[in-house]
mmCIF file of C-alpha atoms and ligand atoms in Angstrom:
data_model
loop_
_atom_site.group_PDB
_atom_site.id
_atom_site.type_symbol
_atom_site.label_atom_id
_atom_site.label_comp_id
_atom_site.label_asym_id
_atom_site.label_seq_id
_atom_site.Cartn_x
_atom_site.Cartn_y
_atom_site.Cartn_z
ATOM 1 C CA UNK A 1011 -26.182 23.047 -38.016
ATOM 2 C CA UNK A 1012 -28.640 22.021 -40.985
ATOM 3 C CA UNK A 1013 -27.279 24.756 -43.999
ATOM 4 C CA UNK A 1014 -29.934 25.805 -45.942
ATOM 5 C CA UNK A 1015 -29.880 26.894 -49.368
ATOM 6 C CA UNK A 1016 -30.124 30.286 -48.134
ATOM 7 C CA UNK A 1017 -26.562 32.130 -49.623
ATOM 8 C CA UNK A 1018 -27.192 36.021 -48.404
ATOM 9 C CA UNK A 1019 -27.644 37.655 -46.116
ATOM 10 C CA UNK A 1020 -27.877 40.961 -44.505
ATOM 11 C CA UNK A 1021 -27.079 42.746 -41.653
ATOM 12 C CA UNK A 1022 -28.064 45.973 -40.119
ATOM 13 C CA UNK A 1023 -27.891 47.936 -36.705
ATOM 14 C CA UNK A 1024 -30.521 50.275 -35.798
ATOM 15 C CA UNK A 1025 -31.133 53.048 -32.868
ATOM 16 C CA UNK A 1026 -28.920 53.862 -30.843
ATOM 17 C CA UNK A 1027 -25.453 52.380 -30.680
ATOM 18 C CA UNK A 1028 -23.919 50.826 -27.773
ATOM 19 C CA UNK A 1029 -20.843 48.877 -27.192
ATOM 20 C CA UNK A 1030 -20.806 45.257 -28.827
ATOM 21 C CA UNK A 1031 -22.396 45.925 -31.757
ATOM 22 C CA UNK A 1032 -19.151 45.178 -33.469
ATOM 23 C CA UNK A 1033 -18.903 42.019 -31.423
ATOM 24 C CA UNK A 1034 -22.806 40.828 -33.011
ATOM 25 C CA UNK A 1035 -21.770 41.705 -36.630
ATOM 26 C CA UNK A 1036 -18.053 39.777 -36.537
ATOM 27 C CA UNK A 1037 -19.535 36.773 -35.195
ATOM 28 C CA UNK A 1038 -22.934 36.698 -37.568
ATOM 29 C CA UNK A 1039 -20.587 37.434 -40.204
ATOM 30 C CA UNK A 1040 -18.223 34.418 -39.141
ATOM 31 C CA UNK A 1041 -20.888 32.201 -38.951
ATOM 32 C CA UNK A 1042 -22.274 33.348 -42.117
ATOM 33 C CA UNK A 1043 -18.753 32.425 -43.868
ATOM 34 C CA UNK A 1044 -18.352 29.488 -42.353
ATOM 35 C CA UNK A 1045 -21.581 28.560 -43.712
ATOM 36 C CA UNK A 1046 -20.383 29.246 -47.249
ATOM 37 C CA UNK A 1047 -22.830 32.504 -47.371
ATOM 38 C CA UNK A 1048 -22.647 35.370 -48.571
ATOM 39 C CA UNK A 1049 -23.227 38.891 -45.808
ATOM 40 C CA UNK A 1050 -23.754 41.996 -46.755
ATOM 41 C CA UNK A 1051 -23.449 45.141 -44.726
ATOM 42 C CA UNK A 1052 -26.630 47.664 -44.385
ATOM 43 C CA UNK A 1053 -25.704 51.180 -43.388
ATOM 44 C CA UNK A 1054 -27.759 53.340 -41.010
ATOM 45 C CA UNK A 1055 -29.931 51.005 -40.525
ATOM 46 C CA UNK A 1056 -33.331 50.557 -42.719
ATOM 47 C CA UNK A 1057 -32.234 53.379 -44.407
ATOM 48 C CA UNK A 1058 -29.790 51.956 -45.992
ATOM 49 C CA UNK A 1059 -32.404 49.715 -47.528
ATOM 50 C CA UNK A 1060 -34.072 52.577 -49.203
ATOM 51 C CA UNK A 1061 -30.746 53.901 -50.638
ATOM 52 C CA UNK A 1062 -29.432 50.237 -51.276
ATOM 53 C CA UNK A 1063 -26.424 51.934 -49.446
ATOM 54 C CA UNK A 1064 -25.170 47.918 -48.547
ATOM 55 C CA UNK A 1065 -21.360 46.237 -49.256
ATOM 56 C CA UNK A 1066 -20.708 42.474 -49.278
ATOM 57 C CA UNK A 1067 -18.573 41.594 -45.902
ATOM 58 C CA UNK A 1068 -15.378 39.836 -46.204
ATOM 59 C CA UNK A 1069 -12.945 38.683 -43.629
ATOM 60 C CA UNK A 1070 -10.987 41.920 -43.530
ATOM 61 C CA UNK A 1071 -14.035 44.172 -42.854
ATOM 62 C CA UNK A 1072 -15.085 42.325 -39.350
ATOM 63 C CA UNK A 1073 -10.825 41.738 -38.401
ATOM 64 C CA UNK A 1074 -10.144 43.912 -35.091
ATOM 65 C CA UNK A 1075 -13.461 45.130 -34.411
ATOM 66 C CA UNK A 1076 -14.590 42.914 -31.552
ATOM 67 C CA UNK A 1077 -13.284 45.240 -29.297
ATOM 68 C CA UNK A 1078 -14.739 48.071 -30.853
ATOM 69 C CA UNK A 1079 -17.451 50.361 -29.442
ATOM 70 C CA UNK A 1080 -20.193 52.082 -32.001
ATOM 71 C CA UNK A 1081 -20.868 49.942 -34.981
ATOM 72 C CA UNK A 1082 -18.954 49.920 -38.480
ATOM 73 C CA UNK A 1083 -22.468 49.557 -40.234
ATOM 74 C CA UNK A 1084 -23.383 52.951 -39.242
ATOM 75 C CA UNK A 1085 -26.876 53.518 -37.367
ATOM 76 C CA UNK A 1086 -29.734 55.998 -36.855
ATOM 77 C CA UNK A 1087 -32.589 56.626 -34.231
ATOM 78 C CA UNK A 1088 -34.411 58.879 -36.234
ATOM 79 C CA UNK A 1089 -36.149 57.553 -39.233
ATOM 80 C CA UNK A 1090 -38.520 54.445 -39.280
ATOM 81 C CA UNK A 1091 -39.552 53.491 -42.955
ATOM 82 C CA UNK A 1092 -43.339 52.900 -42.086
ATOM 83 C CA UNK A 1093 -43.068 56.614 -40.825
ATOM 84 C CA UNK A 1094 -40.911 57.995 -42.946
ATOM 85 C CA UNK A 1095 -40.084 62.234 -42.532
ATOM 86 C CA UNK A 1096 -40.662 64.206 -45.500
ATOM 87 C CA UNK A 1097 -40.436 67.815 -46.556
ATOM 88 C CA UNK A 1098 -43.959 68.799 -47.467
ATOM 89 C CA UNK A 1099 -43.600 72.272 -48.177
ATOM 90 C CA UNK A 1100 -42.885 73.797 -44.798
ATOM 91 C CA UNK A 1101 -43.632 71.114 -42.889
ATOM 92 C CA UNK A 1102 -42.218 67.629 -42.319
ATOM 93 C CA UNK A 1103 -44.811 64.902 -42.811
ATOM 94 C CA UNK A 1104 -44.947 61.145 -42.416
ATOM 95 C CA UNK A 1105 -45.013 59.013 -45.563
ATOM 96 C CA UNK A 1106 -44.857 55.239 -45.642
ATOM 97 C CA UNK A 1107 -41.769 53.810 -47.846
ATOM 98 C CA UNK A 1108 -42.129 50.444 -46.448
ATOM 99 C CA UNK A 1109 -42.720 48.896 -49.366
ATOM 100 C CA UNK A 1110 -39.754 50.142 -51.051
ATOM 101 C CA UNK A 1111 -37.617 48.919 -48.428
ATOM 102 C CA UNK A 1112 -39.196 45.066 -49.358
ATOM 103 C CA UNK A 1113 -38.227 45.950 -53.446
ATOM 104 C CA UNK A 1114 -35.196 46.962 -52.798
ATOM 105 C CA UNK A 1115 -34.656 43.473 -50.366
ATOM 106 C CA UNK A 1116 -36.127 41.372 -52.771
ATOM 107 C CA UNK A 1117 -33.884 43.395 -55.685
ATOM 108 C CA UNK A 1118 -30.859 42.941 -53.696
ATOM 109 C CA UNK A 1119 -30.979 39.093 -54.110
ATOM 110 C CA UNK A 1120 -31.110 38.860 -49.993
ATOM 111 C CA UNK A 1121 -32.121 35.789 -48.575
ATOM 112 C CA UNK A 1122 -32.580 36.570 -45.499
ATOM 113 C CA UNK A 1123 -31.850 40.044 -42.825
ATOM 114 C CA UNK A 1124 -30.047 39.904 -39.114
ATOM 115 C CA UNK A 1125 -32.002 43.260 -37.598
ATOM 116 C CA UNK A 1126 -30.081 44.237 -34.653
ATOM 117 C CA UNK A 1127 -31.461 46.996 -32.649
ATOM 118 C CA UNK A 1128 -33.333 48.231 -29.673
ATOM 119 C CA UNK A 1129 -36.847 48.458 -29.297
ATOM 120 C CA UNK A 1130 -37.720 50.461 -31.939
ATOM 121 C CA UNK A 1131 -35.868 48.968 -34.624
ATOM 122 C CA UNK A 1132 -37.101 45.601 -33.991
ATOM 123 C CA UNK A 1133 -40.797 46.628 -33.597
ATOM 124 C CA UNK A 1134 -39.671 47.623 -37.766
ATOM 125 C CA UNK A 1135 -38.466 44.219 -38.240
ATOM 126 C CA UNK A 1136 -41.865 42.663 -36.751
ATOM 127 C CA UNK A 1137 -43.443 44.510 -39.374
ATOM 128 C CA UNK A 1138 -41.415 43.705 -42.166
ATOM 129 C CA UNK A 1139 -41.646 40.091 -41.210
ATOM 130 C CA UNK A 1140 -45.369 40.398 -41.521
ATOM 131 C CA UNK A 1141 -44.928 41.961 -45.408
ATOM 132 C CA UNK A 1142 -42.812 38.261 -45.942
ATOM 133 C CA UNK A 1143 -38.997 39.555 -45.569
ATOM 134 C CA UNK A 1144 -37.359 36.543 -43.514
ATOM 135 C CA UNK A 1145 -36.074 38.406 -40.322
ATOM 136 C CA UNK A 1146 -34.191 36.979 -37.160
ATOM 137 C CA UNK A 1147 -33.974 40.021 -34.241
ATOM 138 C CA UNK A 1148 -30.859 40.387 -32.191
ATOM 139 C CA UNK A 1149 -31.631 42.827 -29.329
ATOM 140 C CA UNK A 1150 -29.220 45.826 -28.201
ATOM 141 C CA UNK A 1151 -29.420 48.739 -25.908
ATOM 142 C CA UNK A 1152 -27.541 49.949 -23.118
ATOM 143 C CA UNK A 1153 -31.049 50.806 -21.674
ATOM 144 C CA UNK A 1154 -31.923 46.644 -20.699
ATOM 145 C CA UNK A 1155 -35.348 47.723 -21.492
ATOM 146 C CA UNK A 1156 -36.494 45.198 -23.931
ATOM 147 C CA UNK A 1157 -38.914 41.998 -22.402
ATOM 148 C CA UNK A 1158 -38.042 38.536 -23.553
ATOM 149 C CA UNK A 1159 -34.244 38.715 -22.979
ATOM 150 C CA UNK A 1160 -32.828 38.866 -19.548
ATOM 151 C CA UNK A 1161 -30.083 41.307 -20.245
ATOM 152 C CA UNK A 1162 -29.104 43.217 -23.433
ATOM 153 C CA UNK A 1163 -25.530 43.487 -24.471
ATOM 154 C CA UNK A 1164 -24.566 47.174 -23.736
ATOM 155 C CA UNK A 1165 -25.799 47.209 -20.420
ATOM 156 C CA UNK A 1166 -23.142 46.287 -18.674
ATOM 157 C CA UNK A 1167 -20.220 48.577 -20.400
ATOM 158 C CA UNK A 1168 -23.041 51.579 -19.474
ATOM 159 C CA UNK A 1169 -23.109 50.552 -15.723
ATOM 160 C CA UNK A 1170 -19.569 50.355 -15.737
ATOM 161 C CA UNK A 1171 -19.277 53.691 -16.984
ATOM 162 C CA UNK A 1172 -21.511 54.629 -14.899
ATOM 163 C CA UNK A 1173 -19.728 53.074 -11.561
ATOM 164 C CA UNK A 1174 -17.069 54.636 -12.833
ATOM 165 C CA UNK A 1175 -17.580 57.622 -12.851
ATOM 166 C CA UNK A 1176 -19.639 57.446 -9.507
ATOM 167 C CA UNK A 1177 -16.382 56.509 -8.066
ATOM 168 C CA UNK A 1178 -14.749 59.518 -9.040
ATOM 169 C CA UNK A 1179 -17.361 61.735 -7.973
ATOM 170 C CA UNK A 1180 -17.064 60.512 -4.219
ATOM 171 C CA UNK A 1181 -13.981 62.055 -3.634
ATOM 172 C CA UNK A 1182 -14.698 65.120 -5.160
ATOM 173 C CA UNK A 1183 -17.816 64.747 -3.189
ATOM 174 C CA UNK A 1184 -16.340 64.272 -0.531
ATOM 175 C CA UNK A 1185 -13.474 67.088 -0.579
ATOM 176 C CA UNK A 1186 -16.028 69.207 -0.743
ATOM 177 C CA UNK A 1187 -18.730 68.227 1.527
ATOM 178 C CA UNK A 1188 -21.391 68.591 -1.448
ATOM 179 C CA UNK A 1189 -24.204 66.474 -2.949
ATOM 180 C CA UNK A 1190 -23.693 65.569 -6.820
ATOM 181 C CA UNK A 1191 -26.584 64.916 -8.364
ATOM 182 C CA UNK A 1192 -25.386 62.701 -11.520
ATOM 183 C CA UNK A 1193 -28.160 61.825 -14.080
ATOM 184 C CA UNK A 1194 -27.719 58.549 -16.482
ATOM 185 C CA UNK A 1195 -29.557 56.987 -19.410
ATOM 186 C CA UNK A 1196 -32.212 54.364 -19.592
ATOM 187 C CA UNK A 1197 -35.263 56.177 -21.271
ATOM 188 C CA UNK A 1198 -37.929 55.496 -19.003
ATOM 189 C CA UNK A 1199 -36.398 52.626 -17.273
ATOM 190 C CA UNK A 1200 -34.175 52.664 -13.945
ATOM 191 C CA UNK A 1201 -31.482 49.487 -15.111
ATOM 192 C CA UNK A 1202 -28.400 51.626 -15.385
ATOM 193 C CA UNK A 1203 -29.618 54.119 -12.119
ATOM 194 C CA UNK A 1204 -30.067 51.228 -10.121
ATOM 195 C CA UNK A 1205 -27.593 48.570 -10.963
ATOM 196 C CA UNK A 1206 -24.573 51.745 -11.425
ATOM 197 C CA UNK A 1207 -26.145 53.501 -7.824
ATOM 198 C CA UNK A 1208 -25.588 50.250 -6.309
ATOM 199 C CA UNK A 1209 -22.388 49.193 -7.475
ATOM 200 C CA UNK A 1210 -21.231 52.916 -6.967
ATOM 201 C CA UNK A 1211 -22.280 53.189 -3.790
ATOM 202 C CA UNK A 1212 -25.089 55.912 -4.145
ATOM 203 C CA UNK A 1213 -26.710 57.316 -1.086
ATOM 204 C CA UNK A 1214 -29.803 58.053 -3.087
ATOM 205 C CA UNK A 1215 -31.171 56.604 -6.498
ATOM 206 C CA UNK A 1216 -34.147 57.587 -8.266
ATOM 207 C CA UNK A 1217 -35.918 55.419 -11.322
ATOM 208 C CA UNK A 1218 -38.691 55.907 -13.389
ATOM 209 C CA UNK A 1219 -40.132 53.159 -11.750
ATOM 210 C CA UNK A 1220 -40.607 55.129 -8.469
ATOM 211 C CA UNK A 1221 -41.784 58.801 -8.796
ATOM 212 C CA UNK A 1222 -39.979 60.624 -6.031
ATOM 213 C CA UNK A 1223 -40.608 63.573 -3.910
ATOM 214 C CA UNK A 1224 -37.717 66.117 -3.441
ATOM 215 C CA UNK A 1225 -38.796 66.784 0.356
ATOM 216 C CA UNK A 1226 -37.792 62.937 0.722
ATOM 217 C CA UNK A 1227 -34.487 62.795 -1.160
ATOM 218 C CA UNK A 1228 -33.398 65.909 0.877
ATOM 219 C CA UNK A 1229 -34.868 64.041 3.873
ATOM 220 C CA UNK A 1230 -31.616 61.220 3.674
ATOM 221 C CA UNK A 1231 -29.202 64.184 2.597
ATOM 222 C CA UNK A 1232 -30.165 65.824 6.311
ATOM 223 C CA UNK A 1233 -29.913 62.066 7.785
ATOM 224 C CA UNK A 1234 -26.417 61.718 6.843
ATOM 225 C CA UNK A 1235 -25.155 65.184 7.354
ATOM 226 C CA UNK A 1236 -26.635 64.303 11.298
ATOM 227 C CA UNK A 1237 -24.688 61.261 11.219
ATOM 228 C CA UNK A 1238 -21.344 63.190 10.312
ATOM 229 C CA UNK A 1239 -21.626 61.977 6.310
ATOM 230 C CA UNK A 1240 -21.372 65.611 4.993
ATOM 231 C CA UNK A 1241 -21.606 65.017 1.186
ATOM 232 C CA UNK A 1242 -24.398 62.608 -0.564
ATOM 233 C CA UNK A 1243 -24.080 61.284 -4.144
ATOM 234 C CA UNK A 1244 -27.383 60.746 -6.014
ATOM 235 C CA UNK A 1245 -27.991 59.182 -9.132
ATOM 236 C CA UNK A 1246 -31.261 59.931 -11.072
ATOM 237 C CA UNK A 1247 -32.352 58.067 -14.490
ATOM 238 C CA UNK A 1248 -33.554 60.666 -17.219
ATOM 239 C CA UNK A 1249 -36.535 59.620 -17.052
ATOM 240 C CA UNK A 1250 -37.507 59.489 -13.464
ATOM 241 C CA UNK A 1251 -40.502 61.992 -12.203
ATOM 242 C CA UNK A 1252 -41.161 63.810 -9.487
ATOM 243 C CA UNK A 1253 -44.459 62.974 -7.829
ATOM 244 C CA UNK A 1254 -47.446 65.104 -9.678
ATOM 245 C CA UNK A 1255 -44.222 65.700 -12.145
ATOM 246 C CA UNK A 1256 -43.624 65.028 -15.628
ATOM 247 C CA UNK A 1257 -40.783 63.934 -17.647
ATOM 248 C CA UNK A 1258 -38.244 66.157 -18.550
ATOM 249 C CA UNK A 1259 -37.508 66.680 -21.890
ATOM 250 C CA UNK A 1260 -34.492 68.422 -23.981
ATOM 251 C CA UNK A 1261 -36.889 67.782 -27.009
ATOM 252 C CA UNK A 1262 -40.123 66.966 -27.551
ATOM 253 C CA UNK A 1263 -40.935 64.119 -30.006
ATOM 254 C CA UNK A 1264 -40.880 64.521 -33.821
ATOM 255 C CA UNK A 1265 -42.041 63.013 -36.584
ATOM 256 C CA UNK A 1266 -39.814 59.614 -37.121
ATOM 257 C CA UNK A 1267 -38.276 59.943 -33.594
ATOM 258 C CA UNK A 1268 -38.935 59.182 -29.515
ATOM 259 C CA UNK A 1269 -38.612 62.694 -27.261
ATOM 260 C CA UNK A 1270 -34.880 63.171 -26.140
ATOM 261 C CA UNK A 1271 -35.509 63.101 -22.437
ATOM 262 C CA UNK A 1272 -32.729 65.121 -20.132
ATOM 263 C CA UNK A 1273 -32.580 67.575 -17.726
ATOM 264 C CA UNK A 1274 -34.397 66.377 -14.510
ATOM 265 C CA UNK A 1275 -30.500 66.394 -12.632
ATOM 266 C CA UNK A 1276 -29.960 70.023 -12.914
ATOM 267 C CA UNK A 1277 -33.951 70.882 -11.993
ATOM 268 C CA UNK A 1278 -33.071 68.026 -8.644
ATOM 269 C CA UNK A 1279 -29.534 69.863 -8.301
ATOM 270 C CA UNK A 1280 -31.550 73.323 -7.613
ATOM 271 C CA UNK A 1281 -34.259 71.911 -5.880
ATOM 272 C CA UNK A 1282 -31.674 70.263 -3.199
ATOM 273 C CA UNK A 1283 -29.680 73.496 -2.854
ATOM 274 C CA UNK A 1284 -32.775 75.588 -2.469
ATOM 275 C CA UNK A 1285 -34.094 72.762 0.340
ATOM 276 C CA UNK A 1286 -31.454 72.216 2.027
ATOM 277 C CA UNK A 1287 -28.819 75.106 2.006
ATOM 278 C CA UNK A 1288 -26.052 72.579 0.698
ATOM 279 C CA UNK A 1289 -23.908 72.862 -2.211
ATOM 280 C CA UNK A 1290 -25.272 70.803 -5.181
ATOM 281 C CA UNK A 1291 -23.300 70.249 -8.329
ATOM 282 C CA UNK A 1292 -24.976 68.029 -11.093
ATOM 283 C CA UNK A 1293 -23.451 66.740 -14.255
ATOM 284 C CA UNK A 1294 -25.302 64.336 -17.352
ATOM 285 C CA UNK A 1295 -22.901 61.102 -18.137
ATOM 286 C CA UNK A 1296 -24.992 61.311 -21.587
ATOM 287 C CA UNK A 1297 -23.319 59.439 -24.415
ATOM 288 C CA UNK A 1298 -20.193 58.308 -22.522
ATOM 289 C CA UNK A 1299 -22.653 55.918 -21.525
ATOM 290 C CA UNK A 1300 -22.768 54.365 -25.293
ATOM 291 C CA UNK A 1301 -19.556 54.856 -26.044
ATOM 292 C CA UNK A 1302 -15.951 52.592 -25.282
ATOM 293 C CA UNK A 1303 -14.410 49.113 -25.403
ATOM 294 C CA UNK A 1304 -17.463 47.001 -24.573
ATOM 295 C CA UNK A 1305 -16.568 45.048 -21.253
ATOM 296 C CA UNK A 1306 -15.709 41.006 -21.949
ATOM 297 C CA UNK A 1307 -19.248 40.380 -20.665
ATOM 298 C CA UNK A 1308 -20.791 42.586 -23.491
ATOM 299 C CA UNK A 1309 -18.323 40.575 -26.184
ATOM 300 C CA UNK A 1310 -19.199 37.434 -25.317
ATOM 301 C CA UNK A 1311 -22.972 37.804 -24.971
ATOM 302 C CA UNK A 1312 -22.470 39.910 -28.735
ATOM 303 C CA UNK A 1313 -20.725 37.381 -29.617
ATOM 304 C CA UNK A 1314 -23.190 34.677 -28.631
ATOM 305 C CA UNK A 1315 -25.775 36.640 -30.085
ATOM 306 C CA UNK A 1316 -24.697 37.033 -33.400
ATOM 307 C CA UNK A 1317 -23.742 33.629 -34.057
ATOM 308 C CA UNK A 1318 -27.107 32.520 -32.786
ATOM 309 C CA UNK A 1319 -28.756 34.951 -35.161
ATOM 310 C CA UNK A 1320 -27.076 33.139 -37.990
ATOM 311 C CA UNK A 1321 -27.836 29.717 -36.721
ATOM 312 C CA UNK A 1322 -31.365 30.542 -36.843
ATOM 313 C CA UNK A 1323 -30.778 31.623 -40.338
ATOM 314 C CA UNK A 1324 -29.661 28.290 -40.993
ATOM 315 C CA UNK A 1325 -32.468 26.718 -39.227
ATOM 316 C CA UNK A 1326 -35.283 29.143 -41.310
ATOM 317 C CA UNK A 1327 -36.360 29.987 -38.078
ATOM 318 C CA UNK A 1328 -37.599 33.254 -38.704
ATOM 319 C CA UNK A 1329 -39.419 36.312 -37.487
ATOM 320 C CA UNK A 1330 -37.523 35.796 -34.125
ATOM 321 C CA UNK A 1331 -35.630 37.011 -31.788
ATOM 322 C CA UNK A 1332 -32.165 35.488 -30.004
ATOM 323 C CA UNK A 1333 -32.812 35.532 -25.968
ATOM 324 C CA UNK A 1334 -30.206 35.400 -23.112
ATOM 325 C CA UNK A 1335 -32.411 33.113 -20.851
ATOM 326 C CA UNK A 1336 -28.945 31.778 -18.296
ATOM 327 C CA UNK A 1337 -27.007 29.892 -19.293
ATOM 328 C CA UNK A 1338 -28.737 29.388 -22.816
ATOM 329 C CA UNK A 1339 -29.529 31.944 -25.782
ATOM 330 C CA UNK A 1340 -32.943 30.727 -26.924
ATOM 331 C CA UNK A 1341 -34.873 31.953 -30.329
ATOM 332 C CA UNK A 1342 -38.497 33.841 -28.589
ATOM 333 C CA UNK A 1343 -41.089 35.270 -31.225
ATOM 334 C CA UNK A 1344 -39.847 38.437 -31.761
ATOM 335 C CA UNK A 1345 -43.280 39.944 -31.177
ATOM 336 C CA UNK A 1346 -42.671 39.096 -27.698
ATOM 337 C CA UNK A 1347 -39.866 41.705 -27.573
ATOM 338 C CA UNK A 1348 -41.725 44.752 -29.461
ATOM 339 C CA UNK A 1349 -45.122 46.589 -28.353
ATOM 340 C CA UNK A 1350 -46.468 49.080 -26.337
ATOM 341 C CA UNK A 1351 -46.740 48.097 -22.628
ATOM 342 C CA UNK A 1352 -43.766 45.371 -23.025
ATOM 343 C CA UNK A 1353 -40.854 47.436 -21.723
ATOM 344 C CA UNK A 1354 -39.058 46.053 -19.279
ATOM 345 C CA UNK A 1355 -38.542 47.621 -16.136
ATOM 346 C CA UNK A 1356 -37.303 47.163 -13.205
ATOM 347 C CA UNK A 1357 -39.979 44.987 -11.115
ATOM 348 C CA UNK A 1358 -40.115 47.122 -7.750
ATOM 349 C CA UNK A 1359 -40.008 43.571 -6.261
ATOM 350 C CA UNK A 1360 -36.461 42.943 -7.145
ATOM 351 C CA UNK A 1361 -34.319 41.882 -4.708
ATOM 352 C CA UNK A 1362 -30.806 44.758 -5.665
ATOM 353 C CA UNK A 1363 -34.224 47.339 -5.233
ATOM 354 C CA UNK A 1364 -34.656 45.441 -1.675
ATOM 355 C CA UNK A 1365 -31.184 45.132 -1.068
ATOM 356 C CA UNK A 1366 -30.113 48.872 -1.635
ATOM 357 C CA UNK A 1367 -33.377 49.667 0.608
ATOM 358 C CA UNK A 1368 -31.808 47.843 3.430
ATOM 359 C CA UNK A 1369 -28.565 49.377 3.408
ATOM 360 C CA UNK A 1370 -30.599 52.959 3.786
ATOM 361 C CA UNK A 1371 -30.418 53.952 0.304
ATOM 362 C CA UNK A 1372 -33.295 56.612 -0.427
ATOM 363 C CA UNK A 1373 -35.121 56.291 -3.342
ATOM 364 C CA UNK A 1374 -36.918 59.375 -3.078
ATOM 365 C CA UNK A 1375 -40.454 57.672 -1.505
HETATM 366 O O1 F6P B 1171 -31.814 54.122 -26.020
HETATM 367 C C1 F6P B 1171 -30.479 54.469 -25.811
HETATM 368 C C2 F6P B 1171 -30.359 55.909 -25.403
HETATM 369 O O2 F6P B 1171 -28.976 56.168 -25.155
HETATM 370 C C3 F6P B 1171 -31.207 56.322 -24.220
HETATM 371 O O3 F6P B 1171 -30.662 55.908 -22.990
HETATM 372 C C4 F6P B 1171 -31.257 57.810 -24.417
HETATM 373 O O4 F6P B 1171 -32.433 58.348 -23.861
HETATM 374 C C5 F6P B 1171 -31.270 57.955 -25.913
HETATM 375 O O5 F6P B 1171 -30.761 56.762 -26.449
HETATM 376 C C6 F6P B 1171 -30.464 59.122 -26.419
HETATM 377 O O6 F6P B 1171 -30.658 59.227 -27.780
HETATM 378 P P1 F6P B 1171 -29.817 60.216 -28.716
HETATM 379 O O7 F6P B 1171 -28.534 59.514 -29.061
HETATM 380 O O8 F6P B 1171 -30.691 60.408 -29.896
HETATM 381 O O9 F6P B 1171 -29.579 61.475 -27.938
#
């Protein structure tokens, strides 16, 4: 690895947290040391930039934390420097502090910044690259919705979950003779619906990716009560949409943060009850989802991650973004990763999609 004469550097972790976080930080940090560097610790994110809220790492902070869910550096989904909230009066207003975030940098005598974060937080770093701040991206999200990267470390701790708890809800399920209608994460993206559906053995999954209609997903309840299968387990992503539907939202978006999506189960629960005279019980796996030991998959790619983050440092290859592309972890441009219309979602050629549709699974169309 060619050391440059680079000696700090920072790290941060934005959005949402999600298992192996801690995982990316010890081994960026590792590398870092190893190096002879200097890391410092950014809390909550870019905020922590504004408030120059930031510790120098040692040895002892990143010790027992690779098994750690959440992140030790602190995070936040709700404030994005270029779009800062305010108090303006009554109101809350957007107000640029970009630019303070690149003094304060520049002030802190860092080289160089390791941005790890979903979506959001690296469409930030894009921008800050483009003001000069030397920025590699690591991406993160349970969601797998970001382009570039074939998986995102997270993932596969959420599906678990997920699976898990799908498991548990077939007996009960089952006892019964009910449908559970259990809705998951993934924004607008199906990754966790599908991949957790499958692996839990759904009888019906619906994803953003295919608007459903209710008369359909009732249709395969009936079809397996006929064939003596008196209780049905669906799964249903946040954000999936009943045809001529919309979203459904808990909130509605704010200044400095995305809508908080939630709800469609329990509408789906009623709807199924009402259509088909069963018993319907629906629960949200909400933030168990991002929370936990990430699984040994989610270490090691973290772990991969983080130290290829810092390689690139080393290499001043900047304003890019590491990239699980099997069975190497490549740099990509990290505006490949960030933009409107580059979410990655599941391609409704994909062969688990064709696979579940095979076995009978209904996906609602
Ligand atoms: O992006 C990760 C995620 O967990 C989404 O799956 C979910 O829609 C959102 O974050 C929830 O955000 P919050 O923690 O603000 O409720």
């Amino acid at each position: 690895m060619a050391s440059r004469r680079l000696s700090r550097v920072g790290l941060l972790t934005g959005g949402g947290d999600c298992p192996g976080l801690n995982a990316v930080i010890r081994a960026a940090a590792r590398t870092g040391f190893h190096l002879g560097w200097e890391v410092w610790g950014i809390e909550d994110g870019f905020d922590g930039l504004l408030t120059r809220d930031v510790r120098r790492l040692t040895g002892r902070d990143v010790r027992g934390i690779l098994q750690l869910g959440g992140t030790i550096l602190g995070t936040t989904n709700r404030r994005n420097p270029f779009h800062y909230p305010v108090r303006k009066g009554k109101a809350i207003v957007e107000a640029d502090r970009s630019d303070e975030v690149v003094r304060n940098f520049k002030a802190l005598g860092l080289d160089a910044l390791i941005a790890i974060g979903g979506d959001g937080t690296l469409a930030i770093a894009d921008r800050f690259a483009g003001k000069g701040m030397k920025i590699v991206g690591v991406p993160k999200t349970i969601d797998n919705d970001i382009p570039a990267t074939v998986v995102t470390f997270g993932f596969d701790t959420a599906v678990n979950t997920a699976t898990d708890a799908l498991d548990k809800l077939h007996t009960t399920a089952e006892s019964h003779k009910r449908v559970m209608v259990v809705e998951v994460m993934g924004r607008y993206t199906g990754w966790i619906a599908l991949h957790s559906g499958v692996s839990g053995g759904a009888d019906v999954i619906l994803i953003p990716e295919i608007p459903f209609d209710v008369h359909k997903v009732c249709d395969t309840i009936r079809a397996r009560e006929r064939a003596g299968r008196e209780f049905s387990i669906v799964v249903v992503a946040e954000g999936a949409v009943a045809h001529h539907g919309r979203q459904v939202v808990r909130e509605p978006k704010e200044v400095g943060r995305e809508p908080r999506l939630g709800g469609i189960g329990e509408w789906l629960a009623v709807e199924i009850a009402r259509h088909t005279g069963k018993e319907t019980r629906s629960l949200v796996l909400g933030h168990l989802q991002r929370g936990g030991q990430p699984t040994s998959f989610d270490r090691l790619l973290g772990t991969r991650f983080g130290a290829a983050a810092m390689r690139l440092v080393a290499e001043g290859r900047f304003r890019t973004m590491v990239a699980l592309h099997p069975p190497r972890v490549l740099a990509v441009p990290l505006a490949k990763a960030v933009g409107h219309g580059r979410m990655k979602k599941v391609p409704l050629g994909s062969d688990i999609l064709q696979s579940a549709r095979d076995m009978g699974i209904g996906f609602g169309d």
